[in-house]
CSV table of C-alpha atoms and ligand atoms in Angstrom, one decimal:
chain,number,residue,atom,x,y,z
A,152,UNK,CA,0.0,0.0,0.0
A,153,UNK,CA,1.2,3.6,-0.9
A,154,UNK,CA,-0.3,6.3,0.8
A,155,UNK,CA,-0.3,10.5,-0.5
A,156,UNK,CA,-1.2,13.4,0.9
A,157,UNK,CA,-2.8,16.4,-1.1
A,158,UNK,CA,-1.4,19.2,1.0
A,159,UNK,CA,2.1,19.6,3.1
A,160,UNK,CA,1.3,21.5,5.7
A,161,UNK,CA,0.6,20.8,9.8
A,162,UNK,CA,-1.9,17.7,9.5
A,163,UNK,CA,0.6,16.0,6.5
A,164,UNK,CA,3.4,16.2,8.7
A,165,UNK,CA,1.6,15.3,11.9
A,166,UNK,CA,0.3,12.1,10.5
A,167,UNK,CA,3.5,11.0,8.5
A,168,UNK,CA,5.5,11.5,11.5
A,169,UNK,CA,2.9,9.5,13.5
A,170,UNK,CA,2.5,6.7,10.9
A,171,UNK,CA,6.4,6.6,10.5
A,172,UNK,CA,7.1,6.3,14.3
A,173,UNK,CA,4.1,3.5,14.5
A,174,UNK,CA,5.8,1.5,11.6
A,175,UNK,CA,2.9,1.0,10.0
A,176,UNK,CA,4.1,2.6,6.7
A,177,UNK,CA,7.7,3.0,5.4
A,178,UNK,CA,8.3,6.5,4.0
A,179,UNK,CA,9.3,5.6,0.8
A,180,UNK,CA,6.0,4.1,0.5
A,181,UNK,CA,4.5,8.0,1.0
A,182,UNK,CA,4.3,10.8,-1.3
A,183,UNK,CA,2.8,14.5,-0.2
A,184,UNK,CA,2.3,16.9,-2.6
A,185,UNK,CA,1.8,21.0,-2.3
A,186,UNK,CA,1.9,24.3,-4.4
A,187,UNK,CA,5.3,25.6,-2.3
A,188,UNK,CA,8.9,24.0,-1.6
A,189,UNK,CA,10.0,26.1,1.1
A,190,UNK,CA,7.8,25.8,3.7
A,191,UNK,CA,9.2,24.6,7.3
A,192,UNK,CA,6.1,21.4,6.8
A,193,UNK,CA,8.0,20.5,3.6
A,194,UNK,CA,11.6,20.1,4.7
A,195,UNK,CA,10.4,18.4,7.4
A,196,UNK,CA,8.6,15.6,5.3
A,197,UNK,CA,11.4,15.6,2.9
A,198,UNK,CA,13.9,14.9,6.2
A,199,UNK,CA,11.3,12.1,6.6
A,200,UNK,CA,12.5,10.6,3.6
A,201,UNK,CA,9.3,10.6,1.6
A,202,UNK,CA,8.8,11.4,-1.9
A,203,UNK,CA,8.0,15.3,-2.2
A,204,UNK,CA,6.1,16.4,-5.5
A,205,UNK,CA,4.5,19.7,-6.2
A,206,UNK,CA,2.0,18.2,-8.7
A,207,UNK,CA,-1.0,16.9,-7.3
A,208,UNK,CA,-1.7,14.2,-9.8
A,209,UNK,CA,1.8,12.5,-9.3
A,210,UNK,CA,0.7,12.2,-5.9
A,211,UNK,CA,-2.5,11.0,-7.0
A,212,UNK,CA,-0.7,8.0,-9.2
A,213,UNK,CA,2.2,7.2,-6.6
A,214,UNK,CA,-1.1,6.5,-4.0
A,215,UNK,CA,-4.0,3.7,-2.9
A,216,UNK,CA,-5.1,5.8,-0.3
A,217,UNK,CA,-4.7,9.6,-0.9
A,218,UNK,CA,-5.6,11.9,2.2
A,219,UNK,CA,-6.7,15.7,1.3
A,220,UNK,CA,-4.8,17.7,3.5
A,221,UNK,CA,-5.3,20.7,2.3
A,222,UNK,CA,-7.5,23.7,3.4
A,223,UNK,CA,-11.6,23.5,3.1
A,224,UNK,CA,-12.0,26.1,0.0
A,225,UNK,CA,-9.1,23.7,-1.6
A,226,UNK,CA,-10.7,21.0,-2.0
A,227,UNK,CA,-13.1,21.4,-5.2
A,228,UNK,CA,-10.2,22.4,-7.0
A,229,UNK,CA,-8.0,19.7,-5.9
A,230,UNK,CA,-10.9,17.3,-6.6
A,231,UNK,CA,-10.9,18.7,-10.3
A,232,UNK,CA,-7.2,18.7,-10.4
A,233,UNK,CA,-6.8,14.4,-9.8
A,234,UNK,CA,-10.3,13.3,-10.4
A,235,UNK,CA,-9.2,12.2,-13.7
A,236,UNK,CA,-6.5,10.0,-12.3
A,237,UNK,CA,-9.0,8.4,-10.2
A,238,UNK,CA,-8.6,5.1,-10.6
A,239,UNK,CA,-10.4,1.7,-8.6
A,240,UNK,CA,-7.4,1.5,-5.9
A,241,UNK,CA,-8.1,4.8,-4.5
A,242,UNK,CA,-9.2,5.7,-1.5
A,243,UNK,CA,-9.6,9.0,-0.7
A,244,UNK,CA,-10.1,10.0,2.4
A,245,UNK,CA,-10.5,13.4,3.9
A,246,UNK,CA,-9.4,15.2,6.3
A,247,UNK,CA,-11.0,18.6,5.5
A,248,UNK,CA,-13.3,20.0,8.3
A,249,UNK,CA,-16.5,20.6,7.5
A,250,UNK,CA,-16.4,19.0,4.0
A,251,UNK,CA,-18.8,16.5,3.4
A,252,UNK,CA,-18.4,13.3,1.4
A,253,UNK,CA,-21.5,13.6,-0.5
A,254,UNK,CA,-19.9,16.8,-2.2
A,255,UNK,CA,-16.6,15.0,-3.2
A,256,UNK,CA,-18.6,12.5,-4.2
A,257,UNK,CA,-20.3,14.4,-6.4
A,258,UNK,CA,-17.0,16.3,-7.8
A,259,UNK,CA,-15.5,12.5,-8.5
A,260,UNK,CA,-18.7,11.1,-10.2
A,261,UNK,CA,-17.8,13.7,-12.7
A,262,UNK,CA,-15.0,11.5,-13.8
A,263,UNK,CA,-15.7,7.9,-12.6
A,264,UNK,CA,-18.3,5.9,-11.2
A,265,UNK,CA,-18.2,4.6,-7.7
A,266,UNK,CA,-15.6,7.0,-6.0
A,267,UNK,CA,-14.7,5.5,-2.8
A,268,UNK,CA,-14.5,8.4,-0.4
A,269,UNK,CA,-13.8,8.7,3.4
A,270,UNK,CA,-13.9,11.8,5.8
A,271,UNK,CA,-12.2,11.5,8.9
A,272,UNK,CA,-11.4,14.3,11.6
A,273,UNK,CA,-8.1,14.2,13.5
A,274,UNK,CA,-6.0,16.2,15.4
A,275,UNK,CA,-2.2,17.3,15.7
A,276,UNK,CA,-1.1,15.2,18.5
A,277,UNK,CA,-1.0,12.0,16.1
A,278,UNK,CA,2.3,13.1,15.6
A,279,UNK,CA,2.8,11.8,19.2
A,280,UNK,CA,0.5,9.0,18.0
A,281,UNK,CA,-2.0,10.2,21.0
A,282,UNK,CA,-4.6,11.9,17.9
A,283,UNK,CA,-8.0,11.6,18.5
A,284,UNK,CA,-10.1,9.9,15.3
A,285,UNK,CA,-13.6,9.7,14.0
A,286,UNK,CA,-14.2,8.8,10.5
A,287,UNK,CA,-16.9,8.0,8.4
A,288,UNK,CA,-17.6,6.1,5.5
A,289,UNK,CA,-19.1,7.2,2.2
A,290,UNK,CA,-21.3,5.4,-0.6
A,291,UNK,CA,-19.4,3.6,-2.4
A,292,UNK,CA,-16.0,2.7,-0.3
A,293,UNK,CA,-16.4,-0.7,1.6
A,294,UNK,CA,-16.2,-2.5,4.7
A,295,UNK,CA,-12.7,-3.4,4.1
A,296,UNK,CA,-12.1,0.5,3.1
A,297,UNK,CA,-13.0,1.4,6.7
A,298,UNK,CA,-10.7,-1.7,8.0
A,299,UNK,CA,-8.0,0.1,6.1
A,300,UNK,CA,-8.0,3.5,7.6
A,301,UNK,CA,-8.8,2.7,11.1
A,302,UNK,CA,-5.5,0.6,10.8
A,303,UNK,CA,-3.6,3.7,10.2
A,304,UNK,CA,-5.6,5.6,12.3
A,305,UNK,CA,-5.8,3.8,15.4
A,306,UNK,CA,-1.8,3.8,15.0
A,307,UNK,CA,-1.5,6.8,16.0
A,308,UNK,CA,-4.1,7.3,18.9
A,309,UNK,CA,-7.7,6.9,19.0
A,310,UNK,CA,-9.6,6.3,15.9
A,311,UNK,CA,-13.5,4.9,16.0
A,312,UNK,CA,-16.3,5.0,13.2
A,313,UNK,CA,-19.5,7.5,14.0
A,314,UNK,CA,-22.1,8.6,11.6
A,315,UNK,CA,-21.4,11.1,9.5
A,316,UNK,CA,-23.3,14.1,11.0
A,317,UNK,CA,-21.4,14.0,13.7
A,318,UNK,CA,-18.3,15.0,12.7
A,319,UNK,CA,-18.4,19.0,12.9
A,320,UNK,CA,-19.3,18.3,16.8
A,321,UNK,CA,-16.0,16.7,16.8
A,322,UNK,CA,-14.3,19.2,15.0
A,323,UNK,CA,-15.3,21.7,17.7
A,324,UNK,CA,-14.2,19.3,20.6
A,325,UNK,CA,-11.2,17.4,19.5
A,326,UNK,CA,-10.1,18.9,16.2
A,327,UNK,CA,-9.9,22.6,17.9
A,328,UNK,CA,-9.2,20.7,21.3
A,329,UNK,CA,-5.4,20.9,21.0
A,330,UNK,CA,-5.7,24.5,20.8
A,331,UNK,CA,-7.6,24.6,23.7
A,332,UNK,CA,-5.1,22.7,25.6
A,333,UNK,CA,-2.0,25.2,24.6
A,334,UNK,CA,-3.8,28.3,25.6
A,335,UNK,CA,-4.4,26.7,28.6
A,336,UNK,CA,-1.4,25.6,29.4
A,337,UNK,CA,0.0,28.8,28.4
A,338,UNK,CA,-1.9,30.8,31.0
A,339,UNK,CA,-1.5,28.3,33.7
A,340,UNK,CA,2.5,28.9,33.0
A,341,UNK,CA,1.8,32.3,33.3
A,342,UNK,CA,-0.1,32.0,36.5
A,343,UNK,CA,3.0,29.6,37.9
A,344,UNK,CA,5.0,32.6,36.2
A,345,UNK,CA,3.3,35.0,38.7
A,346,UNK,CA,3.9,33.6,41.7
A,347,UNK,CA,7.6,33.2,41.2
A,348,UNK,CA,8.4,29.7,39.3
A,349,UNK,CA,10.4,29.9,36.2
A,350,UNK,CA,8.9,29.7,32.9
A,351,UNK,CA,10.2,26.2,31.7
A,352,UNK,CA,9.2,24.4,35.3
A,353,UNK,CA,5.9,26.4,35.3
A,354,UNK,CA,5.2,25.5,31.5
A,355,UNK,CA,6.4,21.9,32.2
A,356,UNK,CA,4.5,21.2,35.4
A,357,UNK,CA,1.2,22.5,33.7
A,358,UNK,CA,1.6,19.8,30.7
A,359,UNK,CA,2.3,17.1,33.4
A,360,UNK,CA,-0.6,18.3,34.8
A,361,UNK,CA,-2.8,18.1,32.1
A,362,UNK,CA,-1.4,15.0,30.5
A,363,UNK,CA,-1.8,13.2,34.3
A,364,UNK,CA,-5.0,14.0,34.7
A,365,UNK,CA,-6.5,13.0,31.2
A,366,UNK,CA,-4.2,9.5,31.7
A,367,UNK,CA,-6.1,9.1,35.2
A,368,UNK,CA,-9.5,9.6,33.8
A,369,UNK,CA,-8.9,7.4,30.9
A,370,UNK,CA,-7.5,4.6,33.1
A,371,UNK,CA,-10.3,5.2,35.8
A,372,UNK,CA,-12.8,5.7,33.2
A,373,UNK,CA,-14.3,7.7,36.5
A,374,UNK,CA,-16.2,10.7,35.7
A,375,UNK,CA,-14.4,13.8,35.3
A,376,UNK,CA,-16.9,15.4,37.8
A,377,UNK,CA,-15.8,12.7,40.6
A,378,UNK,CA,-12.3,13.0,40.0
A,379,UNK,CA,-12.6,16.4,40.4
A,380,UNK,CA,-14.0,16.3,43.5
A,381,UNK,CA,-11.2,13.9,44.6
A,382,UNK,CA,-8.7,16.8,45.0
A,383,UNK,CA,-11.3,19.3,46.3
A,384,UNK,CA,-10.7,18.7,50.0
A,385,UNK,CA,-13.2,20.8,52.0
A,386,UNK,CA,-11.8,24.1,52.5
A,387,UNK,CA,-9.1,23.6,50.7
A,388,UNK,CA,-6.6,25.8,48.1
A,389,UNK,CA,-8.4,24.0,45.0
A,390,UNK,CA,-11.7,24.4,45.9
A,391,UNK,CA,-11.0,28.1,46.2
A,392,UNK,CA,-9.4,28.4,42.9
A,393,UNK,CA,-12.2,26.5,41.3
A,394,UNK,CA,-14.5,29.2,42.4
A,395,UNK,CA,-13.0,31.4,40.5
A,396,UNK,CA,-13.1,29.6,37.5
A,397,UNK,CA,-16.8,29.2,38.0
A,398,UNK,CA,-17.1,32.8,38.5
A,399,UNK,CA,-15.1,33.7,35.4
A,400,UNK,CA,-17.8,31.5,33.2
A,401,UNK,CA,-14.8,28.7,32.7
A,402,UNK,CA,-17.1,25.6,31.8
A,403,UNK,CA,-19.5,28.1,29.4
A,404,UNK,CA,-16.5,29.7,28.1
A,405,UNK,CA,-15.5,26.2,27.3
A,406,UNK,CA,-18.8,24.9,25.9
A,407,UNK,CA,-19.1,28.1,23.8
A,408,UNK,CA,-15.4,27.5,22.4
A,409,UNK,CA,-16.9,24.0,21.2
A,410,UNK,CA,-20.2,25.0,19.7
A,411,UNK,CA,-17.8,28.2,18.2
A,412,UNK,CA,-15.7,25.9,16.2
A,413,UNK,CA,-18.9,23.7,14.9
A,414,UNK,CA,-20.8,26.6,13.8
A,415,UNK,CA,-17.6,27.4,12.0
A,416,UNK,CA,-17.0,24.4,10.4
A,417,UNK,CA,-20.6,24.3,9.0
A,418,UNK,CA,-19.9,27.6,7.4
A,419,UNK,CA,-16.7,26.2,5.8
A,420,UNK,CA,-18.1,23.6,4.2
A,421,UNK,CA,-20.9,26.0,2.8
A,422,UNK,CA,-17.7,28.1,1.2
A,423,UNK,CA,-16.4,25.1,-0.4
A,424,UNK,CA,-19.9,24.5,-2.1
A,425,UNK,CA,-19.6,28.1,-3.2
A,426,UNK,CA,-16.4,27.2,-5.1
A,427,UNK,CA,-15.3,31.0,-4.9
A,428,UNK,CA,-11.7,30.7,-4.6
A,429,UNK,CA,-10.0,33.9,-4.1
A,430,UNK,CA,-7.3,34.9,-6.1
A,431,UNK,CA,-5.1,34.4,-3.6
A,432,UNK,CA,-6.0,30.7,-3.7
A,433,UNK,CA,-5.2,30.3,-7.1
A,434,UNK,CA,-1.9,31.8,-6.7
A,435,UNK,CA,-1.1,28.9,-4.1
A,436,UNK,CA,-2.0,26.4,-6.8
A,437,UNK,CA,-1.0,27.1,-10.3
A,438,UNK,CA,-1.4,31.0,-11.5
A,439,UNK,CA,2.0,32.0,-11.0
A,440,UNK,CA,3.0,28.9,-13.8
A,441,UNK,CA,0.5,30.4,-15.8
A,442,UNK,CA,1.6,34.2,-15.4
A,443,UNK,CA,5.0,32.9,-16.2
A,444,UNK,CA,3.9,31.7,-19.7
A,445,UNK,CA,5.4,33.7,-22.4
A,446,UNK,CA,2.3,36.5,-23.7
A,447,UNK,CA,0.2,36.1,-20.3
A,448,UNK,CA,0.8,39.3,-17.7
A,449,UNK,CA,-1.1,39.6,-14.5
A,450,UNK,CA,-2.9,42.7,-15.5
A,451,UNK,CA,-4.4,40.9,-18.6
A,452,UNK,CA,-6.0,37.9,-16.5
A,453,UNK,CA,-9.2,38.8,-14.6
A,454,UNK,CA,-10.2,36.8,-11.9
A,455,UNK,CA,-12.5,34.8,-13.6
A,456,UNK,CA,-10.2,33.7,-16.2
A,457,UNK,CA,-7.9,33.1,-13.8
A,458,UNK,CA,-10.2,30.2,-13.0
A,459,UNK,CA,-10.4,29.5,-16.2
A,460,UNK,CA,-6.6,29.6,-16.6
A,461,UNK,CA,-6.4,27.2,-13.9
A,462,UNK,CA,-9.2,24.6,-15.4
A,463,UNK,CA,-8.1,24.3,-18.9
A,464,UNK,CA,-4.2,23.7,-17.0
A,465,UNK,CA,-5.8,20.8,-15.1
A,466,UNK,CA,-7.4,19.5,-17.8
A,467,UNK,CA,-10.9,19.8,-16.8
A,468,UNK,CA,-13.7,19.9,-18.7
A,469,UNK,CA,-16.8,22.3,-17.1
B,682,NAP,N1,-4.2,21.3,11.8
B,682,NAP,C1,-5.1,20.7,12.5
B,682,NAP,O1,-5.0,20.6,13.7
B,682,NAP,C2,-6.2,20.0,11.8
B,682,NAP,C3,-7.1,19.1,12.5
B,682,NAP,C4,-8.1,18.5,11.9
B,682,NAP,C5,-8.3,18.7,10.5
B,682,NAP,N2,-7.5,19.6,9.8
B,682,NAP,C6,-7.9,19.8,8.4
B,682,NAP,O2,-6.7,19.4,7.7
B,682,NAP,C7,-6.6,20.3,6.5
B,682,NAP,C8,-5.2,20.8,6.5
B,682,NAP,O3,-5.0,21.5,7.7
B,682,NAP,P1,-3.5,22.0,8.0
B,682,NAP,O4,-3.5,22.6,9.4
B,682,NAP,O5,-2.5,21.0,7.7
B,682,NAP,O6,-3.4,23.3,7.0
B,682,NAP,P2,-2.0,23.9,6.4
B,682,NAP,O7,-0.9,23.8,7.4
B,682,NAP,O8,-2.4,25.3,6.0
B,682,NAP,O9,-1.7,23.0,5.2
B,682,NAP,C9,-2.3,23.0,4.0
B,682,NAP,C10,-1.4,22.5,2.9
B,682,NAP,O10,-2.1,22.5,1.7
B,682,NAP,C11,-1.2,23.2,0.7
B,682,NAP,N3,-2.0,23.6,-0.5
B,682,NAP,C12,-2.6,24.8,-0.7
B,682,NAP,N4,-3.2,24.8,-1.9
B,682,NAP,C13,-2.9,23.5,-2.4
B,682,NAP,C14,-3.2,22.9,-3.7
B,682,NAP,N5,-4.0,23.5,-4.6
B,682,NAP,N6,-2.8,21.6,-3.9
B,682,NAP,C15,-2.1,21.0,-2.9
B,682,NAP,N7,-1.7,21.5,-1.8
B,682,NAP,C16,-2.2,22.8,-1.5
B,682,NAP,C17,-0.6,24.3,1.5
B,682,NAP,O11,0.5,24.8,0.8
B,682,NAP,P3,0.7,26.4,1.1
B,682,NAP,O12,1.0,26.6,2.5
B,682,NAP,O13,1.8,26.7,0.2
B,682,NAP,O14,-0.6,27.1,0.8
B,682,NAP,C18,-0.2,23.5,2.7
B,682,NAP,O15,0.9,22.7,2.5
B,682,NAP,C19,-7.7,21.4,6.7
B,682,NAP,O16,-8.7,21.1,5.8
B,682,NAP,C20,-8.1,21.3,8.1
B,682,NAP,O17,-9.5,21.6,8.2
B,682,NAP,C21,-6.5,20.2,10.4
């Protein structure tokens, strides 16, 4: 099995680290693919020893299961970039959030019958091989499709199946929850800061912190609410503190966060239906190829033959 990615940014590198350090795929055996050389994501996958192109549809052929890693608004134009090289091997699964699989299904019908599509949400820390997983399965890609990607998954954290309509809820929790996690650990350091610990020990014993207590709930499988009130002894310096949290709307704050990043996903994946790439989109993918072209100059190409520019360079037929 070959795997690609479409896309070499933070989720490319994440994963092929993760799947590298699992074992589960050699990196000769993966090929990424992106507009730009020089970006810190693309040394690093290339000091991973895996095949670097910057054409999409090499990485499309060198692949059985090719993962879009690129950003939501991306992906129609990716899909029109390789969907002729879709061939019955593929799997492609995506990692997009908010994009659903019934819209690159429809994109791929375009060019073959029976796509076999995926969508899965993930998260950074698979590059520790602790990412959290869902996918779900489209029309056409079987049982032994799912088999598949929950193999590479699951090597690199949790992965589990859920219905499709679920996913943007994960988004908001897991996807975004690394994010979370850093800002909060970057304020608890701060408050360690304040009262007089160094930075490193106060940014170190707040990850231990947080990485302690999710192990203990895991392993308990208690819930977090009686844990929690484990370490609240009557009285006591944490109870105190966790009054102030209350006060400052900490779980709200929290729940808003989630909901936050759902809402936004859904509106991302409305954008990609749109299919209005900005010009500055285009640039990332091919215009500056076409601008060099001997008799093209940027003033003479509007923005919608820039799209144009871009189709009739990727072959596809409207
Ligand atoms: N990062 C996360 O924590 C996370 C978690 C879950 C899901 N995701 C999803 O994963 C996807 C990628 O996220 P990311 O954080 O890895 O984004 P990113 O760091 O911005 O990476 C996107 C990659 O796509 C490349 N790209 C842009 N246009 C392209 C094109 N036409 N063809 C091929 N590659 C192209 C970018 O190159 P340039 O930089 O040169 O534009 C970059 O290498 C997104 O859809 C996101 O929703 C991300």
């Amino acid at each position: 099995m070959n795997v690609g990615f479409i896309g070499a940014g933070q989720l490319a590198h994440a994963l092929v680290k993760g799947f590298t350090a699992a074992g589960v795929i050699t990196a000769n055996r993966i090929t990424a693919s992106a507009p730009d050389t020089d970006l810190p994501t693309v040394s690093g996958l290339r000091k991973m020893g895996i095949n670097f192109t910057t054409s999409n549809k090499e990485a499309a052929h060198r692949s059985d299961v090719l993962f879009l890693a690129v950003k939501p608004h991306i992906i129609p134009f990716v899909l029109d970039e390789i969907g002729p090289d879709i061939e019955d091997r593929h799997l492609i699964v995506s990692c997009a959030a908010g994009v659903t699989i019934s819209s690159i299904e429809k994109k791929l019908l375009q060019y073959r019958a029976a796509p076999k599509v995926m969508r899965c949400m993930t998260n950074t820390p698979v590059v520790v091989r602790e990412g959290a997983t869902v996918y779900a399965t489209g029309s056409h890609a079987e049982v032994e499709d799912g088999k598949l990607l929950e193999q590479l998954m699951a090597s690199v954290g949790f992965c589990t199946e859920v219905e499709e309509d679920l996913i943007d809820a994960v988004t908001g929790l897991s996807g975004s929850g690394p994010a979370y996690a850093f800002t909060a650990l970057d304020a608890l350091a701060d408050g360690g800061v304040k009262m007089g610990l160094p930075r490193r020990l106060a940014v170190r014993l707040g990850a231990q912190a947080l990485l302690g207590a999710a192990k203990m709930l895991l392993d308990s499988e208690q819930h977090p609410g009686q844990l929690k009130d484990n370490v609240c002894s009557p009285g006591g310096a944490t109870i105190h503190a966790l009054h102030f949290l209350e006060s400052g709307g900490f779980r709200s704050l929290l729940i808003n966060a989630v909901e936050a990043s759902c809402i936004r996903t859904r509106e991302l994946q409305f954008l990609a239906d749109q299919e209005k790439i900005s010009p500055a989109a285009i640039k990332k993918t091919t215009l500056d190829k076409v601008l060099q072209q001997p008799g093209v100059s940027s003033t003479s190409v509007t923005t919608e033959s820039r799209v144009n520019l871009f189709n009739n360079r990727t072959g596809v037929k409207k």
